[in-house]
PDB file of C-alpha atoms in Angstrom:
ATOM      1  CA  UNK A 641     -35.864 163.831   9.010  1.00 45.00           C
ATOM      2  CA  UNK A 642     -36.679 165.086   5.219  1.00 46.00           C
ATOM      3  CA  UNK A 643     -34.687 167.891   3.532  1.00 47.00           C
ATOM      4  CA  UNK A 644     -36.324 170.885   2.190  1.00 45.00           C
ATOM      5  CA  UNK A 645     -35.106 173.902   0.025  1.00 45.00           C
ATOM      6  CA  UNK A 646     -35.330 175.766   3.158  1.00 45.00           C
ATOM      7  CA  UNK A 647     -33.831 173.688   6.253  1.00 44.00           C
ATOM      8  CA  UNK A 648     -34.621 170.550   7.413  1.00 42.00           C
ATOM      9  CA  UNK A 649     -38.476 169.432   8.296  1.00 46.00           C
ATOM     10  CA  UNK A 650     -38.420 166.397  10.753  1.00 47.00           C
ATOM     11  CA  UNK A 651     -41.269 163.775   9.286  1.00 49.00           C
ATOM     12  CA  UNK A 652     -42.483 161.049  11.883  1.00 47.00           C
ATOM     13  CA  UNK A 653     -44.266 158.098  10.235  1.00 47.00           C
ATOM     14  CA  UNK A 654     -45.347 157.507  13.728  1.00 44.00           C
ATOM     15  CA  UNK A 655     -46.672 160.638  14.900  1.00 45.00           C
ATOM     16  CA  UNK A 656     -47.092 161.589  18.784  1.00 46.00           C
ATOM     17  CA  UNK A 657     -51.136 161.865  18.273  1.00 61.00           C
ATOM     18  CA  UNK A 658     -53.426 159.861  15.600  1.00 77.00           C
ATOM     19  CA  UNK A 659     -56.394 162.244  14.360  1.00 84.00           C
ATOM     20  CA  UNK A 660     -59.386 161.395  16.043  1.00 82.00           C
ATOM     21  CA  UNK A 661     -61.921 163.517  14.552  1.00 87.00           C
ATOM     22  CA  UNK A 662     -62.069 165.076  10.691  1.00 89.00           C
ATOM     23  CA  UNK A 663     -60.560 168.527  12.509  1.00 90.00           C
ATOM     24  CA  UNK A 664     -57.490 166.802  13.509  1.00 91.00           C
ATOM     25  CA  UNK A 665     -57.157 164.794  10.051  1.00 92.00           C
ATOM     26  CA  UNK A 666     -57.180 168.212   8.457  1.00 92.00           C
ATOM     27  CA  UNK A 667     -54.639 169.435  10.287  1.00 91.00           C
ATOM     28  CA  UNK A 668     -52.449 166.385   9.801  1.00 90.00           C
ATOM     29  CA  UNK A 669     -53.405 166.767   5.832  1.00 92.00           C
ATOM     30  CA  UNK A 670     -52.148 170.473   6.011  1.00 91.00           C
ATOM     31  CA  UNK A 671     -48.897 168.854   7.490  1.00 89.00           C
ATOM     32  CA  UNK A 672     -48.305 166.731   4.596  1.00 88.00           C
ATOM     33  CA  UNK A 673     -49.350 169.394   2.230  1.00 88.00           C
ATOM     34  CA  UNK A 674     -47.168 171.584   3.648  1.00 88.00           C
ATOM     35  CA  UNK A 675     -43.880 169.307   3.735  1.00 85.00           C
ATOM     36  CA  UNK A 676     -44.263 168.150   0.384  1.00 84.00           C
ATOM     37  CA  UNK A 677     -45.098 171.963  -1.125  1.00 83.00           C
ATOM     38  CA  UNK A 678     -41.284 173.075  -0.046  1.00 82.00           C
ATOM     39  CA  UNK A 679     -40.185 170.398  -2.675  1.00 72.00           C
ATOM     40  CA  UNK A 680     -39.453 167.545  -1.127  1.00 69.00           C
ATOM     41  CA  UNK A 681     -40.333 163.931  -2.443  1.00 66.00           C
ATOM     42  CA  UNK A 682     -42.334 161.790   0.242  1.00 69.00           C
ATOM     43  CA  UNK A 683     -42.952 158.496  -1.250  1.00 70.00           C
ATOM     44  CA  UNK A 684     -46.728 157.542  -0.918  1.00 66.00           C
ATOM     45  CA  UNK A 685     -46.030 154.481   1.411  1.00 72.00           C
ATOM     46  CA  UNK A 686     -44.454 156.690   4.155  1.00 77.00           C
ATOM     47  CA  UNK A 687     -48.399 156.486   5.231  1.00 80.00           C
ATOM     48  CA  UNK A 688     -48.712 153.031   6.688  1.00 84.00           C
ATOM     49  CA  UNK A 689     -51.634 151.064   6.978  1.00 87.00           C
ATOM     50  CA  UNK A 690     -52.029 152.103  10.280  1.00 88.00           C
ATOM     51  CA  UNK A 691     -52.448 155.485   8.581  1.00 87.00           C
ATOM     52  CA  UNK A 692     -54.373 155.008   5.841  1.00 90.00           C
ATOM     53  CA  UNK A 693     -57.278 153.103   8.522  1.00 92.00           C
ATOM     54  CA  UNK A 694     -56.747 156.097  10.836  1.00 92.00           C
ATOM     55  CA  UNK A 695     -57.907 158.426   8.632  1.00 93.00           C
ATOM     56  CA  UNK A 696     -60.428 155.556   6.994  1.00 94.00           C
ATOM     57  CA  UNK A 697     -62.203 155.472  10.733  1.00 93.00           C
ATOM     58  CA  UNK A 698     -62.275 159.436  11.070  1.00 92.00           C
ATOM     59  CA  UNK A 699     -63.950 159.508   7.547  1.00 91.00           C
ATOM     60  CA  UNK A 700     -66.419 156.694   8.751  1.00 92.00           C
ATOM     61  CA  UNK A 701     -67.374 158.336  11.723  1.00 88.00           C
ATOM     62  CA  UNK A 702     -67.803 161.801  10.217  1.00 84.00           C
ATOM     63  CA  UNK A 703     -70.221 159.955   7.422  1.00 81.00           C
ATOM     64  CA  UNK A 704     -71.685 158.056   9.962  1.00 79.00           C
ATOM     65  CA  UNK A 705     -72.790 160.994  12.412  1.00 78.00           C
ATOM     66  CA  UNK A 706     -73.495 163.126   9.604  1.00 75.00           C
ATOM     67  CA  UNK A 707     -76.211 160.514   7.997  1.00 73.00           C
ATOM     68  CA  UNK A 708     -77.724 160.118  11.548  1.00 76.00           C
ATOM     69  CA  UNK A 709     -78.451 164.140  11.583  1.00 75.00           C
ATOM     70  CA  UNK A 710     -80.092 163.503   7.986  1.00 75.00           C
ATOM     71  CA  UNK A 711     -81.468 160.702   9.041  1.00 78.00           C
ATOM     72  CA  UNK A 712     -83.582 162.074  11.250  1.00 80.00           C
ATOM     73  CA  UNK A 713     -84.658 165.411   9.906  1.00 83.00           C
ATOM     74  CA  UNK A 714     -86.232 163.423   6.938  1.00 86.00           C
ATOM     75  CA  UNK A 715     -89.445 162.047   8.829  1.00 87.00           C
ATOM     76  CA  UNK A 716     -89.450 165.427   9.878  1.00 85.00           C
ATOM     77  CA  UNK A 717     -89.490 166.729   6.362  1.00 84.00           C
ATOM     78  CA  UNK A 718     -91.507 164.233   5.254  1.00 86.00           C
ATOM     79  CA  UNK A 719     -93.851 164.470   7.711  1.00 84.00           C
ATOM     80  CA  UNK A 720     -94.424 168.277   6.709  1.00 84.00           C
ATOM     81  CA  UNK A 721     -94.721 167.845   3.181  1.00 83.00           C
ATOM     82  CA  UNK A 722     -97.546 165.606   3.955  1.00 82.00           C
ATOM     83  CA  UNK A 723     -99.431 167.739   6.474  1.00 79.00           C
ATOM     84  CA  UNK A 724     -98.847 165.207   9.163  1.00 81.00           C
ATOM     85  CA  UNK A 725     -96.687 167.571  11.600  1.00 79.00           C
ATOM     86  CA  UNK A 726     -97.531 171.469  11.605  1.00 78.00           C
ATOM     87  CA  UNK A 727     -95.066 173.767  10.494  1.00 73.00           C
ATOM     88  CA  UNK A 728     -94.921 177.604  11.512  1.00 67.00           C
ATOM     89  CA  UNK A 729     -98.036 177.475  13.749  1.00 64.00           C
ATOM     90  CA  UNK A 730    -100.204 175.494  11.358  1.00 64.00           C
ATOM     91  CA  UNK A 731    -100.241 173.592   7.921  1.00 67.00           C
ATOM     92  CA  UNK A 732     -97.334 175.066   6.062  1.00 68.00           C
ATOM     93  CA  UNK A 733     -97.645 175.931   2.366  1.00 75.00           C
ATOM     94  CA  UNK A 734     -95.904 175.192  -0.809  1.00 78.00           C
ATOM     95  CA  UNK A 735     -92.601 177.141   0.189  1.00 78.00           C
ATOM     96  CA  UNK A 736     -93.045 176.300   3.981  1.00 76.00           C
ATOM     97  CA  UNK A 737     -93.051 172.563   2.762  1.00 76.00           C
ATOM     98  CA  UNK A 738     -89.450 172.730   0.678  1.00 79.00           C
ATOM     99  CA  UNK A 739     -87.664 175.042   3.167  1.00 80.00           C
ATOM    100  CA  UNK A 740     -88.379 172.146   5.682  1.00 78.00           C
ATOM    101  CA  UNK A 741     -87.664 169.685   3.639  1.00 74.00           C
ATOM    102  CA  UNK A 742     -84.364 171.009   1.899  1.00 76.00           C
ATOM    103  CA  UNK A 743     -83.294 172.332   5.286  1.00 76.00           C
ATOM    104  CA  UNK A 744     -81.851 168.713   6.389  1.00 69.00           C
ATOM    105  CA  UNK A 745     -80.900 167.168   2.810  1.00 74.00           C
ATOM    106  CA  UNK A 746     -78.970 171.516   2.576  1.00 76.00           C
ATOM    107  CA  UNK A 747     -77.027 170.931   5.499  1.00 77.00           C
ATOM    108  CA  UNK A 748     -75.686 167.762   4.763  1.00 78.00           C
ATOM    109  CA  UNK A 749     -74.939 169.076   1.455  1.00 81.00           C
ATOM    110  CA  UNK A 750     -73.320 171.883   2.185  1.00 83.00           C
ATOM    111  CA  UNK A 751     -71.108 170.230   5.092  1.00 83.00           C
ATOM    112  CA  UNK A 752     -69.643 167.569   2.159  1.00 85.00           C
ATOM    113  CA  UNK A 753     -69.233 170.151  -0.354  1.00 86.00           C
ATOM    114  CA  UNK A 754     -67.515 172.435   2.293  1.00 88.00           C
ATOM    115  CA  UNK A 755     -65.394 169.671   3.088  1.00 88.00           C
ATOM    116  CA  UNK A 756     -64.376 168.589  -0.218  1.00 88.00           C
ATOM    117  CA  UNK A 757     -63.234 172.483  -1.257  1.00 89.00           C
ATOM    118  CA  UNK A 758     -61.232 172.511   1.540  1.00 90.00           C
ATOM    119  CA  UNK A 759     -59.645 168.963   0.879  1.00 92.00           C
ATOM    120  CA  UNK A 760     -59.558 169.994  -2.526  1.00 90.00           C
ATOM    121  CA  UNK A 761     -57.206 173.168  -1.495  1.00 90.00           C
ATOM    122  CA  UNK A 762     -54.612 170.500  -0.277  1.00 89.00           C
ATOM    123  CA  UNK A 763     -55.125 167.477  -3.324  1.00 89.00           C
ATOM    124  CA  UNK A 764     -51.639 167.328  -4.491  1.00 83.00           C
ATOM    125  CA  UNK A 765     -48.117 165.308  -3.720  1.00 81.00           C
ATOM    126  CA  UNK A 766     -48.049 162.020  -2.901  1.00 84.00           C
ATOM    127  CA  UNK A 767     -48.604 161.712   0.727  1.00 87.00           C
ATOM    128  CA  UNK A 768     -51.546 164.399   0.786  1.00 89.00           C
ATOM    129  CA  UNK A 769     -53.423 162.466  -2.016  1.00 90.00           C
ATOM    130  CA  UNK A 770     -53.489 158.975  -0.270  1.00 90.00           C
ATOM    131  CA  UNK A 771     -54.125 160.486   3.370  1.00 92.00           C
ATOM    132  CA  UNK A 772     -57.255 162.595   1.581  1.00 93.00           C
ATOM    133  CA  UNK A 773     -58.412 159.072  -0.070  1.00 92.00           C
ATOM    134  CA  UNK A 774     -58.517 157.161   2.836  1.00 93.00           C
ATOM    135  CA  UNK A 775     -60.659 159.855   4.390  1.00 94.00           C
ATOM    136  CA  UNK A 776     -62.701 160.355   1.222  1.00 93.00           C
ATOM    137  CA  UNK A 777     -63.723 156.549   1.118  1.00 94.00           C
ATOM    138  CA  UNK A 778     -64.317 155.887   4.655  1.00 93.00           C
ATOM    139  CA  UNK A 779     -67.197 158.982   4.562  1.00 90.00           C
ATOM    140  CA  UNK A 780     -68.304 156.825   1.474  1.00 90.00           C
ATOM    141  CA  UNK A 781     -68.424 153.697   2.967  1.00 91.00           C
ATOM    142  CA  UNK A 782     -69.509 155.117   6.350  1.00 90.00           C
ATOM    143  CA  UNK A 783     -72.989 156.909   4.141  1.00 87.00           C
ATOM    144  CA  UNK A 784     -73.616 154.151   2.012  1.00 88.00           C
ATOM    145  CA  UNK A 785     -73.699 151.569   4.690  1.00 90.00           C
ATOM    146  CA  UNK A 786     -75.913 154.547   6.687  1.00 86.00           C
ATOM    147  CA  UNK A 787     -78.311 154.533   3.885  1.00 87.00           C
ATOM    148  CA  UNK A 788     -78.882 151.093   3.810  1.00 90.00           C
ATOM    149  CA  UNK A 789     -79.527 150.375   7.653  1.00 91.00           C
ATOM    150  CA  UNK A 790     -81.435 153.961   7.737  1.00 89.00           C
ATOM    151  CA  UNK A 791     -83.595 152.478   4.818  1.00 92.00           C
ATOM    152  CA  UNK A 792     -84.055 148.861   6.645  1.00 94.00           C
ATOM    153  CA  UNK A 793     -84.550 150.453  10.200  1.00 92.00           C
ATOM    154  CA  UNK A 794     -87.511 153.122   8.882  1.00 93.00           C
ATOM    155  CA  UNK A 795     -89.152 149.835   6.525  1.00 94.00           C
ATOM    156  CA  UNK A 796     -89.033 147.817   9.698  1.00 95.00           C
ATOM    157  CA  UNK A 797     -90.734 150.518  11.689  1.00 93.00           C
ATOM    158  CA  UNK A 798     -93.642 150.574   8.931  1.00 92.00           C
ATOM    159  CA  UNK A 799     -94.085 147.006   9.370  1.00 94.00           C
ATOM    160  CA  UNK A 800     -94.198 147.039  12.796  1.00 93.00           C
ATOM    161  CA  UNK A 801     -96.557 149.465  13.407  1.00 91.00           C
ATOM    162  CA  UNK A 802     -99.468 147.922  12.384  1.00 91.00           C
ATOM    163  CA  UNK A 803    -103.273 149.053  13.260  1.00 90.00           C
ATOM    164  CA  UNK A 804    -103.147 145.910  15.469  1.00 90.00           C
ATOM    165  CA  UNK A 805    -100.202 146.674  17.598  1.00 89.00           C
ATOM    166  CA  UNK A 806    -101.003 150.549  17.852  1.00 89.00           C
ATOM    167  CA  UNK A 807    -104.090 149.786  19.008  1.00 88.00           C
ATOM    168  CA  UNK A 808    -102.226 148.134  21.740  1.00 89.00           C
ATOM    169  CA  UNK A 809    -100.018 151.239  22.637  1.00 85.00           C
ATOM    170  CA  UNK A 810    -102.582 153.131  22.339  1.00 85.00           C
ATOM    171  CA  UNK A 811    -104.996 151.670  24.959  1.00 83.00           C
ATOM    172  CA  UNK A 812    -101.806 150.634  27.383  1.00 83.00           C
ATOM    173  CA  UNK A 813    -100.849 154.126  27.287  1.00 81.00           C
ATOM    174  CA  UNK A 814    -103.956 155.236  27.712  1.00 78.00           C
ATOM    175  CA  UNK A 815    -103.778 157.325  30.929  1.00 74.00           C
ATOM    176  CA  UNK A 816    -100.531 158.455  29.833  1.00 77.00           C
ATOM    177  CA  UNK A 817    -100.898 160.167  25.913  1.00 73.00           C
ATOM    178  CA  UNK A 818    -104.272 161.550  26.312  1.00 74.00           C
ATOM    179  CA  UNK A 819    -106.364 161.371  23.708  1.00 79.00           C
ATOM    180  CA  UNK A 820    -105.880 157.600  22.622  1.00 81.00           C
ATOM    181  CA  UNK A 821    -107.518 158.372  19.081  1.00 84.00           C
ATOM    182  CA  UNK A 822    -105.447 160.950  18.373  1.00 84.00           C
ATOM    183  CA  UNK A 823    -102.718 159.330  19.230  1.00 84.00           C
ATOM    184  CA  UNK A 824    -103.546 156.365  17.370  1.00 88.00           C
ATOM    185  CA  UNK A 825    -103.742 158.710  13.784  1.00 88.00           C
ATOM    186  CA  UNK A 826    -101.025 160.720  14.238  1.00 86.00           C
ATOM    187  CA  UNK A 827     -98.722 157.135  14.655  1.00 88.00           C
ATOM    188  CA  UNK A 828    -100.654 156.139  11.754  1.00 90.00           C
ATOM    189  CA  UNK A 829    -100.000 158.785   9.478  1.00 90.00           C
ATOM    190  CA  UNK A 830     -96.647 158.997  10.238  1.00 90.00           C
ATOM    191  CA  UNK A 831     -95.873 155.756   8.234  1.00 91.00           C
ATOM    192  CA  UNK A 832     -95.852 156.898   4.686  1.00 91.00           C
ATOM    193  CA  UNK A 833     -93.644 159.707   5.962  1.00 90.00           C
ATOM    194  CA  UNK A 834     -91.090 156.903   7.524  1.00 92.00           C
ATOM    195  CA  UNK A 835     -91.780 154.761   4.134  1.00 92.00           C
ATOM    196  CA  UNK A 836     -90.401 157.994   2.046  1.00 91.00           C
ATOM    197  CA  UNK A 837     -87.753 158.696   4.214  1.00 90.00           C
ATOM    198  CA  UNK A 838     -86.186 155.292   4.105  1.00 91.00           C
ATOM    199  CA  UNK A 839     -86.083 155.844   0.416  1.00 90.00           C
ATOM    200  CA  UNK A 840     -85.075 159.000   0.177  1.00 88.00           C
ATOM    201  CA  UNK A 841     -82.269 158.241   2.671  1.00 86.00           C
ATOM    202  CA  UNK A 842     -81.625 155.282   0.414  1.00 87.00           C
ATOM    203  CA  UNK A 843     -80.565 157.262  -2.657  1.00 87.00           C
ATOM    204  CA  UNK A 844     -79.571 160.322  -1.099  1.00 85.00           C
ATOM    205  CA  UNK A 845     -77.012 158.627   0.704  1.00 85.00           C
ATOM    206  CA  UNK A 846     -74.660 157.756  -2.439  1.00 84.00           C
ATOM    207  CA  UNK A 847     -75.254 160.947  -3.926  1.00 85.00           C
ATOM    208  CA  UNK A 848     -73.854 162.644  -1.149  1.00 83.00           C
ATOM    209  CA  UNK A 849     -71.224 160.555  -1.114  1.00 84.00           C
ATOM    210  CA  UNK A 850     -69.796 161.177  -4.593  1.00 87.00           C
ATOM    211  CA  UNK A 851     -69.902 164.742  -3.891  1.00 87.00           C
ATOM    212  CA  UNK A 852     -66.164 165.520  -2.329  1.00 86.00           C
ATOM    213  CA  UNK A 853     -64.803 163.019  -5.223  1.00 87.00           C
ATOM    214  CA  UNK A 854     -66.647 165.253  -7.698  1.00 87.00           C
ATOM    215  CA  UNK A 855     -65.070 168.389  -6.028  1.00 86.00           C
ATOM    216  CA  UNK A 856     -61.660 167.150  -5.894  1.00 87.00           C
ATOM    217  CA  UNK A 857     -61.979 165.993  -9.410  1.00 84.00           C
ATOM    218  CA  UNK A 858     -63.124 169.165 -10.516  1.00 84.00           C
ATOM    219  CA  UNK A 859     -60.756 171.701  -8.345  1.00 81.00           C
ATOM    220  CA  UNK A 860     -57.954 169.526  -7.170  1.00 73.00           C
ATOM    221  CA  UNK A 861     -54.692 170.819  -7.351  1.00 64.00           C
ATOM    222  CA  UNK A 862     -53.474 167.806  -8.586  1.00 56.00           C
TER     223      UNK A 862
END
């Protein structure tokens, strides 16, 4: 129990419920933002380890899901901007092309640099500053490591589909996909879309990740 200009504010190092998703590790952030505004000193290592890898994993798996979602609108992208897959009822044109492609890398975008304003609203005291951290770095660690297994997944999907084995898909699905020509093309040209994905994902990947450091940097309270 912590004293506070106005009353007393019982503090659990232990509380009743660990965050489990980056909703609830808000919500415990406004806590500690809130405790330490009335003026009372929290010493940084009333977050224990436990802590600090609570909030770690929540980052994590916020990165992680988030990099799936761009990971897969890319070949989609991708696949657009190289008039492989029609877009608005036929070949899309020059605008078509970027609104597809910007519409997956936008939403990721704007989801980290919503998230870093509103950490950003609450980067100040001890306690709030190491809890944001931890959650900062694990959506770091959680998109870099993304990036790299998007990047070798998408490379190994370009080696494996070779004219030799989708010629072998093609004719064992025969009865099943149609036209086995068509099919056979449209698997083929879908490679150099996968190929610029992978790399795209690659070096998008950190980017994004610097983004809420760059934000609390710039309008921390702090």
């Amino acid at each position: 129990m912590s004293e506070g200009r106005g009353g007393f504010v019982h503090v659990s190092p232990s509380p009743h419920a660990s965050p489990r998703n980056i909703i609830d590790a808000i919500s415990e952030i406004q806590q500690y933002h809130i405790i330490e505004r009335t003026g009372q000193d929290i010493p940084s290592d009333f977050l224990t380890m436990r802590g600090m890898l609570t909030f770690f994993m929540v980052g994590f798996r916020s990165g992680f899901w988030e990099g799936a979602f761009l990971g897969l609108l890319l070949p989609l992208g991708w696949g657009v901007w190289e008039e492989v897959i029609p877009a608005f009822g036929g070949t899309a044109d020059l605008f078509g092309k970027c609104l597809v492609f910007l519409f997956g890398c936008g939403i990721s975008l704007m989801m980290t640099v919503v998230l870093g304003g509103i950490l950003a609203g609450y980067y100040g005291g001890n306690l709030t500053r190491k809890a944001i951290n931890s959650l900062v770095w694990g959506r770091t660690a959680s998109l870099v490591a993304k990036g790299l297994i998007v990047f070798c997944v998408f490379n190994l999907l370009v080696f494996i589909l070779s004219p030799g084995n989708v010629y072998f898909v093609c004719e064992a699905l025969r009865g099943v996909v149609g036209d086995p020509a068509s099919f056979y093309r449209g698997i083929m040209e879908m490679k150099e879309p996968l190929r610029k994905s992978a790399s795209t994902q690659l070096y998008l990947s950190p980017v994004l990740s610097l983004v809420p450091f760059v934000t609390l940097r710039l309008f921390g309270r702090g």
